[in-house]
Amino acid sequence: MTQTELPPAVPTVVADTPVPEQDSLRDIVDCHHLTPAMEWLDNHAPHVIADELARMDAVTAGMAFRLLDKDRALAVFEELEPVDQQQILSGLRDQSFRDLVEGMDPDDRARMLREVPAKVAKRVLGGLSPHERRMTATLLGYPEGSVGFYMTPEVVALPRNLPVGEALHMVRAKGSTAETVYTLPVVDAGRRLIGVVELRDLVLGSPDTMIAELIAGEPVSARATGSAEKAARLMQGANLINLPVVDSEDRLVGLLTIDDAVEVIEAADSEDMARQAGTSPWSGHYMAAGVFQLARYRALWLMLLLVAATLTVTVTNFFEPTLEQAAHLALFIPLLIGSGGNAGAQAATTCVRALAVGEVRVSDLLAVIWRECRVGLLLGCMLAAVGMVIGTLFVGVKIAVVVGIALVIICGWAATIGGTMPLLAKKLRIDPAVISAPMVTTLVDATGLVIYFTTAKVVLGI
Amino acid sequence: MTQTELPPAVPTVVADTPVPEQDSLRDIVDCHHLTPAMEWLDNHAPHVIADELARMDAVTAGMAFRLLDKDRALAVFEELEPVDQQQILSGLRDQSFRDLVEGMDPDDRARMLREVPAKVAKRVLGGLSPHERRMTATLLGYPEGSVGFYMTPEVVALPRNLPVGEALHMVRAKGSTAETVYTLPVVDAGRRLIGVVELRDLVLGSPDTMIAELIAGEPVSARATGSAEKAARLMQGANLINLPVVDSEDRLVGLLTIDDAVEVIEAADSEDMARQAGTSPWSGHYMAAGVFQLARYRALWLMLLLVAATLTVTVTNFFEPTLEQAAHLALFIPLLIGSGGNAGAQAATTCVRALAVGEVRVSDLLAVIWRECRVGLLLGCMLAAVGMVIGTLFVGVKIAVVVGIALVIICGWAATIGGTMPLLAKKLRIDPAVISAPMVTTLVDATGLVIYFTTAKVVLGI
């Protein structure tokens, strides 16, 4: 995607003006009113149109897409997710197809090619010039989630011993096809990265200054085979708008631009959030997904958690004699395991996030255990005060004391487990976000019951 | 923060090379080894140093900070969170204090000023030149979370009837103090925004072209008093690196830069995640927060949820006769309410995220209800198959049938509630992220028990 594109002929979009919801593109196209549809398309920015297309079924979306003129069609197409791009492509004639695919940035094209069926991919590659084909093929060589997968290979690299004036000429000569010219990597004769200069420094500097003098220290860079999320968070931390990408021999191979970095970070955050709720991460559009598709992404975890919950049946079954002697204990089962689950989920989510943004490291394990244990016990004491009042009101002081003591222990235990599991996962090289709140909750449910019934046996002497 | 800064004299940081954990700055400073500490500071990038300082207590962090030379101190200081900046400031002498504060970008300074005590704020404003003081005061006028709060007021604006060559001269003359010169707003005589040109177009274009010809359509902009998150997501959607900010009369007042937009989006995501786990959002550093502070952010929700859980006690109490006649029903309480809670949490998190990124709108309410209801029933049927096997193994077919039927109804109900509540919240103009998974879980717990016991009464005829 062109990082700096501005939609042509679009009215001022002020971010706090709500889009009027009633006349969506879908409604207009559904009614087969072509003139209002074309007016709508003329009056909205490419990303807004792409968003509307993603919400529509394939046939309607294809119909609406063909109403766009050539230049705007490309801008809209680049904003679509690969799965939606494929739907649009499959409905196009050869000439429009070629125009669209040839106009895309190589990195966006490569990303699309990975998700389309082999037949479509062949048609796409066949329509490219040899130069574009080579560049796309290079990007296809990097695994999904790697920096190389997201980078743009079209970079203007400068030699170090060049005056600023000549460097600007070089940017003018070579810059028109590059996705960005704001960050200009400086390389040696072997194309090894030795520094970075900003276009800003060239423009503001004197024409006779040598490029080498503008280089500020050694460059920050990422390896093409490295993790795209790590590289993106590095850009975020260091406030970089472009990050040079190098191969294993430190040779420049591309640039990771901020718009792709933001996309990577947002995808990672969405994934973390999905995982935290115990659903498999997916990249589709909610409103465009079918019911079976939505169910499929949730079924696995729900089923695993159900099987794990069998443990709670086993525990309750084991303590049935206790439960028979004090039937009122059953009243507080949901309240106790609920509170434990909540305390555990809070700790887990906090620690998963702290790990993701780099505030906590694996080496902090002991410190986190000690911290969460105290936080949990503290919260447990507060809950116990309220829990004992509730218990006394419903069934009397004795069981209320059991509920109170159990709340303190369960909260301390739940927070410790919740805070520790993401760190242990990371230590075992599992994505800590896999430690979902429901997973912690289910684990805490069973152990919480053990704590509750054992406390009851001790306090009530049964 | 300077968007394009590069740390001076820092070795290549390749994103996939892990930082060696053993020699953290804290350990080195704690041992009072000054030479290795200074070496460490020389060898790390400002954002890495800032990260280490944030993990340390105030005294040690202040000690380490004073070891930095003037230029690097500013770069590190700008990377710190306001709360950490304040700790550092309070330990500095007047001259270093003035140097540091005068060197900051006005938007970062304004953000810090909001969080420091009045005494420190007065000291900060007193140390500024009249020009810097005026600019800071302007930013302080915008409410937290607004675009104005995050924008940079130092912008190079161009008149429309200027040739590219002269525009470049203007950028050279005025650009050195601006945070970015990559996006150049074009304004009329009344400073009203009429378009945007990119520095790239000036550099690549011919010097005689008029600025007006380079303007691509009407500008995309955000109002200074509007929501910063909305503006940031607009930039993300339209792939903009800078967004012009206007007042209520469309007059240019600043630029929202991509680094601040990324910060806004990440803060919003962190907040959504915290809320999803039922903790109050906060911006502090996990490892630097005290135990009481951590507990404070979780206590409110945990307490509210405990009080809400009293409903489960009431429901179980009401159905106690049923429970007495079939004591085995108690065995499956945790499993049933657990599954319902999980199904509800999955739906809630999916919908909160879909709302946040704009895939779902309030007008989709009925469609979401219909979708989630079917997804929930589908998942419920799958769980029921397994649940009936578990039930039969433990207590026999009759109760197993009750468990199976209850699972189907509870899952359908939980998914519907979980998916609907965030949309209803948005309709009532409450932040949908407030509908946390624990809130849905607690609500589903009580209603799930009603469904379970009612099913039992009907099926078992008691």
Tab-separated table of N, CA and C in Angstrom, chain B residues 221-333:
chain	number	residue	atom	x	y	z
B	221	SER	N	-9.136	15.115	7.508
B	221	SER	CA	-8.640	15.798	8.704
B	221	SER	C	-9.445	15.369	9.919
B	222	ALA	N	-9.010	15.790	11.079
B	222	ALA	CA	-9.741	15.498	12.313
B	222	ALA	C	-9.904	16.786	13.088
B	223	ARG	N	-10.977	16.881	13.848
B	223	ARG	CA	-11.196	18.065	14.666
B	223	ARG	C	-10.407	17.920	15.968
B	224	ALA	N	-9.827	19.027	16.432
B	224	ALA	CA	-8.972	18.986	17.621
B	224	ALA	C	-9.721	18.493	18.849
B	225	THR	N	-11.029	18.767	18.914
B	225	THR	CA	-11.790	18.364	20.096
B	225	THR	C	-12.362	16.950	19.954
B	226	GLY	N	-12.169	16.326	18.765
B	226	GLY	CA	-12.696	14.981	18.534
B	226	GLY	C	-11.894	13.903	19.239
B	227	SER	N	-12.362	12.649	19.121
B	227	SER	CA	-11.723	11.527	19.790
B	227	SER	C	-10.404	11.159	19.124
B	228	ALA	N	-9.345	11.098	19.925
B	228	ALA	CA	-8.026	10.758	19.393
B	228	ALA	C	-8.010	9.332	18.850
B	229	GLU	N	-8.732	8.417	19.508
B	229	GLU	CA	-8.729	7.030	19.032
B	229	GLU	C	-9.364	6.949	17.647
B	230	LYS	N	-10.499	7.653	17.465
B	230	LYS	CA	-11.151	7.635	16.154
B	230	LYS	C	-10.220	8.173	15.078
B	231	ALA	N	-9.554	9.292	15.375
B	231	ALA	CA	-8.637	9.895	14.406
B	231	ALA	C	-7.491	8.941	14.100
B	232	ALA	N	-6.967	8.267	15.134
B	232	ALA	CA	-5.843	7.352	14.946
B	232	ALA	C	-6.271	6.169	14.078
B	233	ARG	N	-7.489	5.655	14.306
B	233	ARG	CA	-7.957	4.521	13.504
B	233	ARG	C	-8.230	4.966	12.072
B	234	LEU	N	-8.632	6.247	11.897
B	234	LEU	CA	-8.802	6.789	10.553
B	234	LEU	C	-7.465	6.800	9.816
B	235	MET	N	-6.392	7.216	10.520
B	235	MET	CA	-5.060	7.234	9.914
B	235	MET	C	-4.636	5.827	9.536
B	236	GLN	N	-4.923	4.867	10.445
B	236	GLN	CA	-4.582	3.473	10.191
B	236	GLN	C	-5.327	2.964	8.955
B	237	GLY	N	-6.624	3.260	8.888
B	237	GLY	CA	-7.437	2.782	7.775
B	237	GLY	C	-7.006	3.377	6.448
B	238	ALA	N	-6.644	4.673	6.462
B	238	ALA	CA	-6.319	5.348	5.210
B	238	ALA	C	-4.813	5.369	4.951
B	239	ASN	N	-4.022	4.686	5.797
B	239	ASN	CA	-2.567	4.642	5.646
B	239	ASN	C	-1.933	6.020	5.550
B	240	LEU	N	-2.240	6.886	6.505
B	240	LEU	CA	-1.653	8.225	6.527
B	240	LEU	C	-0.555	8.287	7.580
B	241	ILE	N	0.535	9.005	7.290
B	241	ILE	CA	1.564	9.127	8.326
B	241	ILE	C	1.355	10.386	9.168
B	242	ASN	N	0.551	11.321	8.680
B	242	ASN	CA	0.210	12.508	9.466
B	242	ASN	C	-1.208	12.931	9.104
B	243	LEU	N	-1.944	13.398	10.091
B	243	LEU	CA	-3.316	13.828	9.852
B	243	LEU	C	-3.453	15.291	10.289
B	244	PRO	N	-3.870	16.196	9.361
B	244	PRO	CA	-4.048	17.590	9.766
B	244	PRO	C	-5.168	17.706	10.808
B	245	VAL	N	-4.971	18.575	11.772
B	245	VAL	CA	-5.960	18.789	12.826
B	245	VAL	C	-6.511	20.203	12.674
B	246	VAL	N	-7.846	20.328	12.689
B	246	VAL	CA	-8.481	21.628	12.477
B	246	VAL	C	-9.377	21.976	13.658
B	247	ASP	N	-9.690	23.284	13.793
B	247	ASP	CA	-10.629	23.684	14.840
B	247	ASP	C	-12.045	23.649	14.271
B	248	SER	N	-13.007	24.156	15.053
B	248	SER	CA	-14.404	24.030	14.636
B	248	SER	C	-14.695	24.837	13.377
B	249	GLU	N	-13.808	25.760	12.998
B	249	GLU	CA	-14.008	26.544	11.774
B	249	GLU	C	-13.087	26.074	10.654
B	250	ASP	N	-12.600	24.829	10.760
B	250	ASP	CA	-11.738	24.224	9.738
B	250	ASP	C	-10.392	24.917	9.592
B	251	ARG	N	-9.990	25.665	10.617
B	251	ARG	CA	-8.665	26.283	10.571
B	251	ARG	C	-7.632	25.318	11.109
B	252	LEU	N	-6.484	25.262	10.412
B	252	LEU	CA	-5.414	24.348	10.800
B	252	LEU	C	-4.853	24.708	12.167
B	253	VAL	N	-4.790	23.730	13.087
B	253	VAL	CA	-4.188	24.007	14.390
B	253	VAL	C	-3.012	23.072	14.703
B	254	GLY	N	-2.842	22.007	13.907
B	254	GLY	CA	-1.722	21.104	14.183
B	254	GLY	C	-1.762	19.877	13.315
B	255	LEU	N	-0.914	18.915	13.686
B	255	LEU	CA	-0.829	17.640	12.966
B	255	LEU	C	-0.821	16.520	13.995
B	256	LEU	N	-1.539	15.456	13.703
B	256	LEU	CA	-1.411	14.252	14.520
B	256	LEU	C	-0.424	13.351	13.785
B	257	THR	N	0.711	13.037	14.417
B	257	THR	CA	1.734	12.227	13.737
B	257	THR	C	1.507	10.747	14.027
B	258	ILE	N	2.052	9.895	13.148
B	258	ILE	CA	1.777	8.463	13.238
B	258	ILE	C	2.306	7.856	14.542
B	259	ASP	N	3.442	8.389	15.070
B	259	ASP	CA	3.948	7.782	16.308
B	259	ASP	C	2.987	8.011	17.462
B	260	ASP	N	2.377	9.217	17.495
B	260	ASP	CA	1.384	9.463	18.534
B	260	ASP	C	0.110	8.653	18.271
B	261	ALA	N	-0.250	8.495	16.975
B	261	ALA	CA	-1.438	7.707	16.638
B	261	ALA	C	-1.254	6.258	17.076
B	262	VAL	N	-0.050	5.701	16.851
B	262	VAL	CA	0.220	4.323	17.265
B	262	VAL	C	0.098	4.217	18.786
B	263	GLU	N	0.619	5.238	19.476
B	263	GLU	CA	0.530	5.248	20.936
B	263	GLU	C	-0.937	5.242	21.378
B	264	VAL	N	-1.755	6.054	20.713
B	264	VAL	CA	-3.180	6.142	21.046
B	264	VAL	C	-3.859	4.784	20.818
B	265	ILE	N	-3.584	4.157	19.672
B	265	ILE	CA	-4.211	2.873	19.349
B	265	ILE	C	-3.777	1.800	20.341
B	266	GLU	N	-2.478	1.782	20.661
B	266	GLU	CA	-1.987	0.777	21.591
B	266	GLU	C	-2.582	0.977	22.982
B	267	ALA	N	-2.703	2.244	23.406
B	267	ALA	CA	-3.303	2.517	24.714
B	267	ALA	C	-4.757	2.065	24.716
B	268	ALA	N	-5.471	2.296	23.595
B	268	ALA	CA	-6.873	1.884	23.514
B	268	ALA	C	-6.982	0.365	23.550
B	269	ASP	N	-6.069	-0.329	22.860
B	269	ASP	CA	-6.084	-1.791	22.871
B	269	ASP	C	-5.793	-2.332	24.271
B	270	SER	N	-4.794	-1.728	24.933
B	270	SER	CA	-4.461	-2.161	26.298
B	270	SER	C	-5.666	-1.966	27.207
B	271	GLU	N	-6.342	-0.826	27.026
B	271	GLU	CA	-7.499	-0.512	27.850
B	271	GLU	C	-8.607	-1.537	27.599
B	272	ASP	N	-8.844	-1.852	26.313
B	272	ASP	CA	-9.867	-2.838	25.984
B	272	ASP	C	-9.539	-4.181	26.620
B	273	MET	N	-8.241	-4.558	26.563
B	273	MET	CA	-7.856	-5.853	27.125
B	273	MET	C	-8.040	-5.867	28.622
B	274	ALA	N	-7.624	-4.770	29.292
B	274	ALA	CA	-7.774	-4.693	30.740
B	274	ALA	C	-9.252	-4.791	31.107
B	275	ARG	N	-10.092	-4.058	30.375
B	275	ARG	CA	-11.517	-4.051	30.668
B	275	ARG	C	-12.119	-5.423	30.449
B	276	GLN	N	-11.653	-6.114	29.400
B	276	GLN	CA	-12.168	-7.439	29.099
B	276	GLN	C	-11.911	-8.405	30.241
B	277	ALA	N	-10.846	-8.155	30.999
B	277	ALA	CA	-10.550	-9.040	32.121
B	277	ALA	C	-11.149	-8.499	33.401
B	278	GLY	N	-11.933	-7.412	33.301
B	278	GLY	CA	-12.552	-6.872	34.497
B	278	GLY	C	-11.576	-6.172	35.414
B	279	THR	N	-10.590	-5.462	34.858
B	279	THR	CA	-9.762	-4.613	35.705
B	279	THR	C	-9.883	-3.200	35.164
B	280	SER	N	-9.719	-2.212	36.039
B	280	SER	CA	-9.756	-0.835	35.558
B	280	SER	C	-8.510	-0.602	34.730
B	281	PRO	N	-8.637	0.124	33.594
B	281	PRO	CA	-7.450	0.387	32.796
B	281	PRO	C	-6.514	1.343	33.519
B	282	TRP	N	-5.226	1.160	33.365
B	282	TRP	CA	-4.251	2.095	33.932
B	282	TRP	C	-3.048	2.095	33.032
B	283	SER	N	-2.227	3.131	33.166
B	283	SER	CA	-1.152	3.302	32.204
B	283	SER	C	0.224	3.040	32.810
B	284	GLY	N	0.261	2.586	34.039
B	284	GLY	CA	1.555	2.397	34.690
B	284	GLY	C	2.321	1.192	34.182
B	285	HIS	N	3.550	1.048	34.666
B	285	HIS	CA	4.422	-0.056	34.291
B	285	HIS	C	4.208	-1.172	35.305
B	286	TYR	N	3.957	-2.416	34.840
B	286	TYR	CA	3.612	-3.506	35.740
B	286	TYR	C	4.662	-3.708	36.825
B	287	MET	N	5.938	-3.773	36.423
B	287	MET	CA	6.978	-4.115	37.395
B	287	MET	C	7.253	-2.973	38.362
B	288	ALA	N	6.891	-1.724	38.003
B	288	ALA	CA	7.165	-0.596	38.879
B	288	ALA	C	6.001	-0.328	39.837
B	289	ALA	N	4.833	-0.938	39.569
B	289	ALA	CA	3.660	-0.680	40.399
B	289	ALA	C	3.761	-1.444	41.716
B	290	GLY	N	3.251	-0.834	42.787
B	290	GLY	CA	3.236	-1.502	44.075
B	290	GLY	C	2.080	-2.490	44.153
B	291	VAL	N	2.136	-3.371	45.157
B	291	VAL	CA	1.099	-4.385	45.319
B	291	VAL	C	-0.261	-3.732	45.570
B	292	PHE	N	-0.275	-2.667	46.394
B	292	PHE	CA	-1.541	-2.008	46.700
B	292	PHE	C	-2.118	-1.347	45.455
B	293	GLN	N	-1.211	-0.786	44.637
B	293	GLN	CA	-1.636	-0.135	43.402
B	293	GLN	C	-2.278	-1.167	42.459
B	294	LEU	N	-1.626	-2.311	42.291
B	294	LEU	CA	-2.171	-3.363	41.431
B	294	LEU	C	-3.533	-3.821	41.947
B	295	ALA	N	-3.630	-3.985	43.278
B	295	ALA	CA	-4.876	-4.463	43.868
B	295	ALA	C	-5.992	-3.440	43.671
B	296	ARG	N	-5.607	-2.146	43.778
B	296	ARG	CA	-6.605	-1.096	43.654
B	296	ARG	C	-7.295	-1.143	42.290
B	297	TYR	N	-6.501	-1.431	41.220
B	297	TYR	CA	-7.073	-1.432	39.879
B	297	TYR	C	-7.989	-2.634	39.631
B	298	ARG	N	-7.870	-3.659	40.465
B	298	ARG	CA	-8.701	-4.836	40.247
B	298	ARG	C	-9.858	-4.907	41.232
B	299	ALA	N	-9.716	-4.211	42.377
B	299	ALA	CA	-10.643	-4.416	43.495
B	299	ALA	C	-12.085	-4.073	43.133
B	300	LEU	N	-12.277	-2.919	42.482
B	300	LEU	CA	-13.635	-2.448	42.230
B	300	LEU	C	-14.455	-3.485	41.469
B	301	TRP	N	-13.910	-3.951	40.339
B	301	TRP	CA	-14.644	-4.903	39.521
B	301	TRP	C	-14.862	-6.220	40.242
B	302	LEU	N	-13.819	-6.670	40.946
B	302	LEU	CA	-13.918	-7.949	41.630
B	302	LEU	C	-15.031	-7.883	42.680
B	303	MET	N	-15.107	-6.732	43.355
B	303	MET	CA	-16.117	-6.556	44.390
B	303	MET	C	-17.513	-6.503	43.772
B	304	LEU	N	-17.652	-5.723	42.683
B	304	LEU	CA	-18.951	-5.622	42.007
B	304	LEU	C	-19.400	-7.004	41.536
B	305	LEU	N	-18.461	-7.774	40.981
B	305	LEU	CA	-18.799	-9.094	40.467
B	305	LEU	C	-19.199	-10.037	41.600
B	306	LEU	N	-18.534	-9.863	42.762
B	306	LEU	CA	-18.886	-10.697	43.909
B	306	LEU	C	-20.323	-10.398	44.340
B	307	VAL	N	-20.635	-9.105	44.396
B	307	VAL	CA	-21.988	-8.717	44.806
B	307	VAL	C	-23.006	-9.261	43.783
B	308	ALA	N	-22.661	-9.152	42.486
B	308	ALA	CA	-23.553	-9.685	41.456
B	308	ALA	C	-23.703	-11.197	41.593
B	309	ALA	N	-22.635	-11.857	42.054
B	309	ALA	CA	-22.669	-13.309	42.188
B	309	ALA	C	-23.624	-13.749	43.292
B	310	THR	N	-24.022	-12.805	44.151
B	310	THR	CA	-25.009	-13.124	45.183
B	310	THR	C	-26.284	-13.670	44.537
B	311	LEU	N	-26.523	-13.227	43.298
B	311	LEU	CA	-27.668	-13.712	42.538
B	311	LEU	C	-27.617	-15.236	42.396
B	312	THR	N	-26.404	-15.782	42.206
B	312	THR	CA	-26.294	-17.245	42.059
B	312	THR	C	-26.680	-17.928	43.369
B	313	VAL	N	-26.338	-17.283	44.510
B	313	VAL	CA	-26.710	-17.862	45.807
B	313	VAL	C	-28.237	-17.860	45.929
B	314	THR	N	-28.853	-16.736	45.545
B	314	THR	CA	-30.310	-16.629	45.614
B	314	THR	C	-30.975	-17.703	44.755
B	315	VAL	N	-30.490	-17.865	43.520
B	315	VAL	CA	-31.086	-18.844	42.601
B	315	VAL	C	-30.947	-20.259	43.173
B	316	THR	N	-29.726	-20.611	43.624
B	316	THR	CA	-29.516	-21.960	44.164
B	316	THR	C	-30.397	-22.181	45.394
B	317	ASN	N	-30.490	-21.131	46.222
B	317	ASN	CA	-31.322	-21.190	47.412
B	317	ASN	C	-32.782	-21.460	47.038
B	318	PHE	N	-33.253	-20.764	46.001
B	318	PHE	CA	-34.632	-20.906	45.548
B	318	PHE	C	-34.905	-22.328	45.063
B	319	PHE	N	-33.928	-22.920	44.401
B	319	PHE	CA	-34.112	-24.266	43.851
B	319	PHE	C	-33.626	-25.360	44.813
B	320	GLU	N	-33.384	-24.984	46.099
B	320	GLU	CA	-32.845	-25.978	47.022
B	320	GLU	C	-33.713	-27.240	47.116
B	321	PRO	N	-35.062	-27.113	47.104
B	321	PRO	CA	-35.881	-28.342	47.130
B	321	PRO	C	-35.538	-29.274	45.972
B	322	THR	N	-35.368	-28.718	44.751
B	322	THR	CA	-34.996	-29.527	43.596
B	322	THR	C	-33.659	-30.207	43.850
B	323	LEU	N	-32.698	-29.431	44.366
B	323	LEU	CA	-31.354	-29.944	44.614
B	323	LEU	C	-31.374	-31.043	45.667
B	324	GLU	N	-32.294	-30.926	46.642
B	324	GLU	CA	-32.372	-31.949	47.686
B	324	GLU	C	-32.910	-33.257	47.117
B	325	GLN	N	-33.874	-33.132	46.176
B	325	GLN	CA	-34.475	-34.347	45.607
B	325	GLN	C	-33.527	-35.060	44.651
B	326	ALA	N	-32.624	-34.290	44.012
B	326	ALA	CA	-31.645	-34.914	43.125
B	326	ALA	C	-30.286	-34.299	43.418
B	327	ALA	N	-29.649	-34.806	44.469
B	327	ALA	CA	-28.397	-34.216	44.967
B	327	ALA	C	-27.293	-34.239	43.915
B	328	HIS	N	-27.375	-35.234	42.988
B	328	HIS	CA	-26.337	-35.326	41.971
B	328	HIS	C	-26.281	-34.119	41.056
B	329	LEU	N	-27.367	-33.345	41.021
B	329	LEU	CA	-27.374	-32.141	40.175
B	329	LEU	C	-26.225	-31.202	40.541
B	330	ALA	N	-25.857	-31.178	41.832
B	330	ALA	CA	-24.804	-30.265	42.301
B	330	ALA	C	-23.470	-30.528	41.607
B	331	LEU	N	-23.242	-31.806	41.227
B	331	LEU	CA	-21.956	-32.166	40.609
B	331	LEU	C	-21.677	-31.353	39.350
B	332	PHE	N	-22.739	-30.995	38.614
B	332	PHE	CA	-22.535	-30.404	37.286
B	332	PHE	C	-22.684	-28.883	37.278
B	333	ILE	N	-22.918	-28.305	38.475
B	333	ILE	CA	-23.051	-26.842	38.529
B	333	ILE	C	-21.808	-26.139	37.975
